[in-house]
Amino acid sequence: MAVARPKQLDPGTEYRQWCGLARDGKLPRLLLILPPKGDEEVWFGEQVASAAREYLATQDGIDILDIDGGSADFDADSVDSFLNSQSLFATRQALIFSRAAKAITKYPRLAERLLEVAKSGEGPEFMVVHTGASTSKGVKALSATRIKEATKLRFRQLYSDPPPWRPEPDASEAAQFVAAEARLQKITMQRGASGSLVALAGSRPADLLQAINHFSLLGLTSVGEQDVRDVASHSAEGSAFDFADSVLSGDSVSALRLLTKISRQGLRAWGGKRVSIRDAFALLMSAVNSEVTKTAAIIEFMVHTPDLEQAIKASGSRPSKPVISKMQKRLAVCNASHINKINAAILQAEKNLKVEGWRDTAHILEMFVFRVLKRK
């Protein structure tokens, strides 16, 4: 009977498991974080090393060498000395060797010495060696080792596409990573939210975690697709809400100027990621729709109570002076007829893109502005 192969963990799950072990000090004698066959995601290895540092910070009587092999002033002799002698002031030792590939490439003996010390049972109680991408002789020696004292970790990048047997955006590895990390911060990602975040922020874990921290700072405990789009819109350069305000205020010049800027530069979202104008379409339409809903509520409120400040409060916004000033300018142009025109233009733009298959998103957005703001 054939023995079933153990299921391979995705990078997000594996990193969380190893971070838990590191924080408890339950690491092997030699933990080698090596480059995978595909594209490496350095962030995961850095988090494991960081978790090991957290553990070491709680320990007394331990001599720690935390060294960066990629530093210009790296000293190979300090590593040799640490591995070859017991500290006079501590009974225990630990080594964290970051960006080790550059140092090991220059000093191949370090790889040999790390393996010798691990096998001997003497020296540091654990050594975390994060090589980074490299094909040097020294890194190959570490990668090829079969000594039982060494454990190898290889973190590839998260897949942003869902598996073919479950073609939902939320099913991708990156979206699953978002959902899991959000749960750790007691945030629930509603259906579609994780996939939307990956579509906007990309699949790099540092960028995704930055976005989750943003939700936490806003006090959100449940995040939907609209929350993702709203936060992404506000975090973008050439704000999608500036575009929405221009459309609602009848300022065609500003609206078209923003579209030109976005076409040329994209929207800058979390972590410096640039969102192309095609990907920005959903952000822009979402922002316009959000502002239309808010403005319509204010207009309806003021029919019965002509108090702008109270109307803004009723719409869910804080009536600060800038908000009041912006809304006064908007209401000088925006009435029920203007809102109906915007809603019709949104539907037409969605139809152009999703039904009629127009490929030039910039042109669709320009036509949207012309339909809303053209003069009779």
XYZ file of C-alpha atoms in Angstrom:
376
model
C 0.000 0.000 0.000
C 1.391 3.370 -1.023
C 2.150 5.810 1.776
C 0.449 9.195 1.323
C 2.861 12.090 1.071
C 2.443 14.708 3.818
C 0.605 17.789 2.663
C 2.969 20.654 1.952
C 2.122 23.772 3.927
C 1.622 27.106 2.226
C 4.243 29.756 3.120
C 1.884 31.707 5.381
C 0.931 28.717 7.527
C 4.528 27.482 7.723
C 5.870 30.878 8.771
C 3.290 31.168 11.569
C 4.187 27.710 12.865
C 7.909 28.457 12.891
C 7.409 31.870 14.480
C 5.491 30.137 17.284
C 8.319 27.650 17.798
C 10.920 30.436 17.738
C 9.071 32.488 20.356
C 9.040 29.410 22.601
C 12.744 28.750 22.001
C 11.960 25.396 20.367
C 14.351 25.656 17.429
C 16.710 23.011 16.021
C 20.454 23.278 16.512
C 20.820 24.737 13.023
C 17.869 26.337 11.230
C 18.783 27.059 7.607
C 16.436 29.473 5.798
C 17.411 28.830 2.186
C 16.240 30.106 -1.209
C 13.430 28.015 -2.787
C 13.331 26.748 -6.360
C 10.967 29.559 -7.323
C 10.912 33.233 -6.324
C 11.900 33.728 -2.692
C 9.877 35.772 -0.226
C 12.528 37.089 2.162
C 9.935 38.565 4.547
C 8.894 35.176 5.954
C 12.438 34.251 6.944
C 12.962 37.664 8.493
C 9.893 37.129 10.695
C 11.183 33.773 11.943
C 14.522 35.385 12.827
C 12.665 38.253 14.515
C 10.617 35.778 16.581
C 13.866 34.123 17.686
C 15.130 37.536 18.805
C 11.932 38.012 20.852
C 12.643 34.760 22.661
C 16.297 35.644 23.282
C 15.291 39.028 24.733
C 13.480 37.176 27.533
C 16.457 35.002 28.455
C 19.124 35.680 31.063
C 22.674 34.395 30.966
C 22.865 33.899 27.197
C 25.560 35.228 24.869
C 24.003 36.303 21.551
C 25.688 37.052 18.246
C 23.168 38.761 15.941
C 25.117 39.585 12.800
C 24.313 40.849 9.293
C 26.330 39.110 6.595
C 25.357 41.735 4.049
C 26.803 44.635 6.019
C 29.792 46.491 4.577
C 31.671 46.119 7.876
C 30.949 42.392 8.318
C 33.778 40.649 10.178
C 34.136 36.913 9.501
C 36.596 36.576 12.396
C 33.874 37.558 14.862
C 31.779 34.602 13.696
C 34.768 32.250 13.892
C 35.601 33.480 17.378
C 32.017 33.091 18.576
C 31.754 29.532 17.254
C 35.168 28.469 18.554
C 34.999 29.601 22.159
C 32.636 29.580 25.131
C 31.670 32.933 26.625
C 33.275 33.835 29.959
C 30.130 35.621 31.129
C 27.320 33.331 29.965
C 26.565 29.623 30.039
C 24.497 29.620 26.862
C 24.959 30.903 23.309
C 22.763 31.646 20.289
C 23.548 32.849 16.767
C 21.332 34.749 14.340
C 23.044 35.176 10.982
C 21.006 37.399 8.621
C 21.738 37.948 4.911
C 24.391 35.268 5.259
C 24.800 34.501 1.521
C 27.115 37.424 0.808
C 29.401 36.587 3.732
C 29.424 32.843 3.027
C 30.173 33.493 -0.647
C 33.231 35.517 0.352
C 34.229 33.203 3.211
C 33.174 29.610 2.276
C 34.804 28.302 5.452
C 31.910 29.776 7.445
C 29.507 27.256 5.908
C 31.780 24.386 6.822
C 32.222 25.698 10.358
C 28.471 26.135 10.915
C 27.874 22.523 9.928
C 30.760 21.260 12.076
C 29.516 23.096 15.173
C 25.931 21.929 14.661
C 27.066 18.322 14.342
C 29.457 18.468 17.313
C 26.743 19.208 19.854
C 28.842 22.022 21.333
C 28.615 25.786 20.943
C 25.326 27.709 20.464
C 22.118 25.978 21.545
C 20.601 27.156 18.283
C 21.739 28.935 15.136
C 19.369 30.684 12.694
C 21.056 31.222 9.338
C 19.079 33.147 6.714
C 21.050 33.002 3.471
C 18.891 34.816 0.946
C 19.006 34.004 -2.763
C 22.423 32.720 -3.833
C 24.038 29.894 -5.801
C 27.504 30.248 -4.272
C 29.572 27.235 -3.249
C 29.083 27.928 0.459
C 25.288 28.249 0.194
C 25.169 25.083 -1.936
C 27.059 23.257 0.820
C 24.463 24.331 3.394
C 21.625 23.443 1.028
C 23.051 19.981 0.351
C 23.743 19.026 3.973
C 21.990 15.983 5.376
C 23.073 16.231 9.009
C 20.213 15.515 11.383
C 20.974 18.606 13.486
C 20.053 20.917 10.560
C 16.522 21.809 9.477
C 15.936 23.550 6.155
C 13.208 26.100 5.467
C 12.424 27.493 2.032
C 9.868 30.288 1.712
C 8.563 31.040 -1.758
C 6.243 33.895 -2.643
C 2.515 33.607 -2.001
C 0.355 32.682 -4.980
C -2.042 35.507 -5.818
C -4.171 33.373 -8.172
C -6.721 30.917 -6.744
C -6.397 27.180 -7.456
C -8.271 25.906 -10.544
C -10.508 23.658 -8.416
C -11.720 26.677 -6.431
C -11.633 29.728 -8.709
C -12.621 32.333 -6.107
C -10.338 35.317 -5.321
C -10.619 34.548 -1.592
C -9.165 31.068 -2.201
C -5.684 32.220 -3.260
C -2.764 31.719 -0.867
C -2.342 35.477 -0.541
C -6.039 35.948 0.325
C -5.864 33.108 2.857
C -2.812 34.793 4.383
C -4.833 38.026 4.715
C -7.730 36.240 6.421
C -5.423 34.432 8.862
C -3.377 37.511 9.792
C -6.564 39.557 10.197
C -7.972 36.956 12.601
C -4.861 37.329 14.751
C -5.821 41.011 15.107
C -9.464 40.048 15.804
C -10.588 41.350 12.405
C -13.056 39.373 10.288
C -12.610 39.617 6.530
C -16.032 39.297 4.923
C -16.534 37.324 1.737
C -14.662 38.906 -1.144
C -12.669 41.313 1.035
C -9.436 39.298 1.184
C -9.431 38.739 -2.570
C -10.101 42.430 -3.196
C -7.217 43.422 -0.955
C -4.839 41.118 -2.844
C -6.050 42.554 -6.160
C -5.294 46.088 -4.959
C -2.225 45.641 -2.731
C -0.540 42.673 -4.426
C 0.634 39.432 -2.831
C 3.690 40.618 -0.873
C 3.047 39.802 2.799
C 4.568 43.056 4.090
C 2.137 45.124 1.998
C -0.836 42.975 2.997
C 0.040 43.179 6.693
C 0.417 46.959 6.429
C -3.121 47.146 5.054
C -4.462 44.931 7.865
C -2.744 47.186 10.415
C -4.459 50.124 8.707
C -7.861 48.485 9.257
C -6.945 47.892 12.906
C -5.964 51.538 13.406
C -9.350 52.555 11.987
C -11.021 50.383 14.614
C -12.600 48.024 12.076
C -13.463 44.562 13.382
C -15.279 43.394 10.254
C -13.960 44.366 6.810
C -15.972 44.112 3.594
C -15.058 44.762 -0.028
C -16.305 48.336 0.246
C -14.063 48.968 3.268
C -11.081 47.683 1.297
C -11.866 49.963 -1.629
C -12.554 52.977 0.553
C -9.300 52.656 2.483
C -7.347 51.936 -0.701
C -8.927 54.964 -2.357
C -7.964 57.248 0.518
C -4.446 55.840 0.606
C -3.904 56.439 -3.097
C -1.977 59.352 -4.556
C -4.243 61.366 -6.797
C -7.050 60.292 -4.464
C -10.048 58.523 -5.927
C -12.136 60.695 -3.622
C -10.641 63.821 -5.182
C -11.865 62.477 -8.516
C -15.322 61.795 -7.035
C -15.489 65.296 -5.571
C -14.577 66.841 -8.937
C -17.352 64.897 -10.651
C -19.951 65.816 -8.023
C -18.841 69.457 -7.969
C -19.017 69.781 -11.763
C -15.266 70.419 -12.125
C -14.491 68.645 -15.397
C -11.020 70.210 -15.675
C -9.849 68.747 -12.344
C -11.479 65.372 -13.037
C -9.752 65.001 -16.423
C -6.448 66.259 -15.018
C -6.567 63.550 -12.340
C -7.315 60.887 -14.966
C -4.320 62.033 -17.009
C -2.114 61.763 -13.928
C -3.451 58.325 -13.049
C -2.993 57.108 -16.638
C 0.637 58.201 -16.538
C 1.606 57.295 -12.959
C -1.120 55.029 -11.593
C -2.517 55.310 -8.081
C -0.054 54.789 -5.256
C -1.598 52.433 -2.725
C -0.253 50.535 0.309
C 3.472 49.970 0.546
C 4.201 52.202 -2.448
C 2.438 49.818 -4.850
C 1.255 51.538 -8.006
C -2.247 50.578 -9.129
C -2.675 50.802 -12.906
C -5.607 52.770 -14.276
C -7.296 49.504 -15.270
C -7.124 48.245 -11.685
C -8.012 51.738 -10.425
C -11.349 51.671 -12.290
C -13.098 49.828 -9.446
C -11.598 52.213 -6.869
C -12.704 55.293 -8.776
C -16.240 54.032 -9.415
C -16.527 52.874 -5.809
C -15.442 56.294 -4.539
C -17.895 58.094 -6.842
C -20.727 55.772 -5.793
C -19.900 56.261 -2.102
C -19.897 60.052 -2.419
C -23.103 60.024 -4.493
C -24.869 58.019 -1.776
C -23.637 60.393 0.912
C -24.541 63.529 -1.058
C -28.008 62.201 -1.922
C -28.662 61.589 1.780
C -27.590 65.155 2.610
C -29.825 66.629 -0.106
C -32.817 64.616 1.105
C -32.177 65.589 4.751
C -32.000 69.297 3.875
C -35.380 69.190 2.152
C -36.915 68.858 5.617
C -34.225 70.497 7.786
C -32.039 73.087 6.002
C -29.099 72.639 8.392
C -25.971 71.506 6.507
C -24.024 70.573 9.637
C -26.817 68.307 10.894
C -27.252 66.858 7.400
C -23.550 65.948 7.236
C -23.788 64.271 10.647
C -26.851 62.329 9.482
C -24.903 61.083 6.438
C -22.254 59.553 8.703
C -19.515 62.179 8.262
C -17.928 64.521 10.770
C -18.935 68.133 9.996
C -15.488 69.729 10.187
C -14.890 73.091 8.505
C -13.142 71.566 5.435
C -15.989 69.068 4.990
C -18.651 71.775 5.315
C -16.794 74.018 2.859
C -16.399 71.190 0.329
C -20.063 70.204 0.634
C -21.242 73.808 0.182
C -19.283 74.012 -3.061
C -20.654 70.644 -4.160
C -24.290 71.471 -3.386
C -24.083 74.649 -5.466
C -23.927 72.332 -8.498
C -25.158 68.945 -7.343
C -28.901 68.372 -7.165
C -31.151 65.348 -7.663
C -30.907 65.689 -11.447
C -27.085 65.751 -11.336
C -27.050 62.659 -9.124
C -29.349 60.801 -11.519
C -26.987 61.708 -14.361
C -23.982 60.377 -12.409
C -25.754 57.102 -11.574
C -26.667 56.602 -15.231
C -23.061 57.321 -16.263
C -21.735 54.795 -13.695
C -23.974 52.094 -15.156
C -22.858 52.971 -18.686
C -19.176 52.870 -17.706
C -19.637 49.452 -16.063
C -21.427 48.252 -19.207
C -18.609 49.565 -21.437
C -16.021 47.616 -19.447
C -17.793 44.408 -18.435
C -20.388 43.838 -21.187
C -19.144 45.592 -24.289
C -15.504 44.716 -23.599
C -13.882 48.123 -24.052
C -10.176 47.644 -23.365
C -9.078 51.258 -22.878
C -10.033 51.960 -19.262
C -8.765 55.537 -19.478
C -11.138 56.178 -22.381
C -14.069 54.664 -20.433
C -13.361 57.001 -17.506
C -12.999 60.015 -19.783
C -16.352 59.195 -21.405
C -17.830 58.860 -17.907
C -16.710 62.425 -17.104
C -18.029 63.742 -20.437
C -21.440 62.095 -19.919
C -21.775 63.598 -16.451
C -20.360 67.059 -17.043
C -21.118 67.839 -20.697
C -23.042 71.026 -21.238
C -26.471 70.942 -22.835
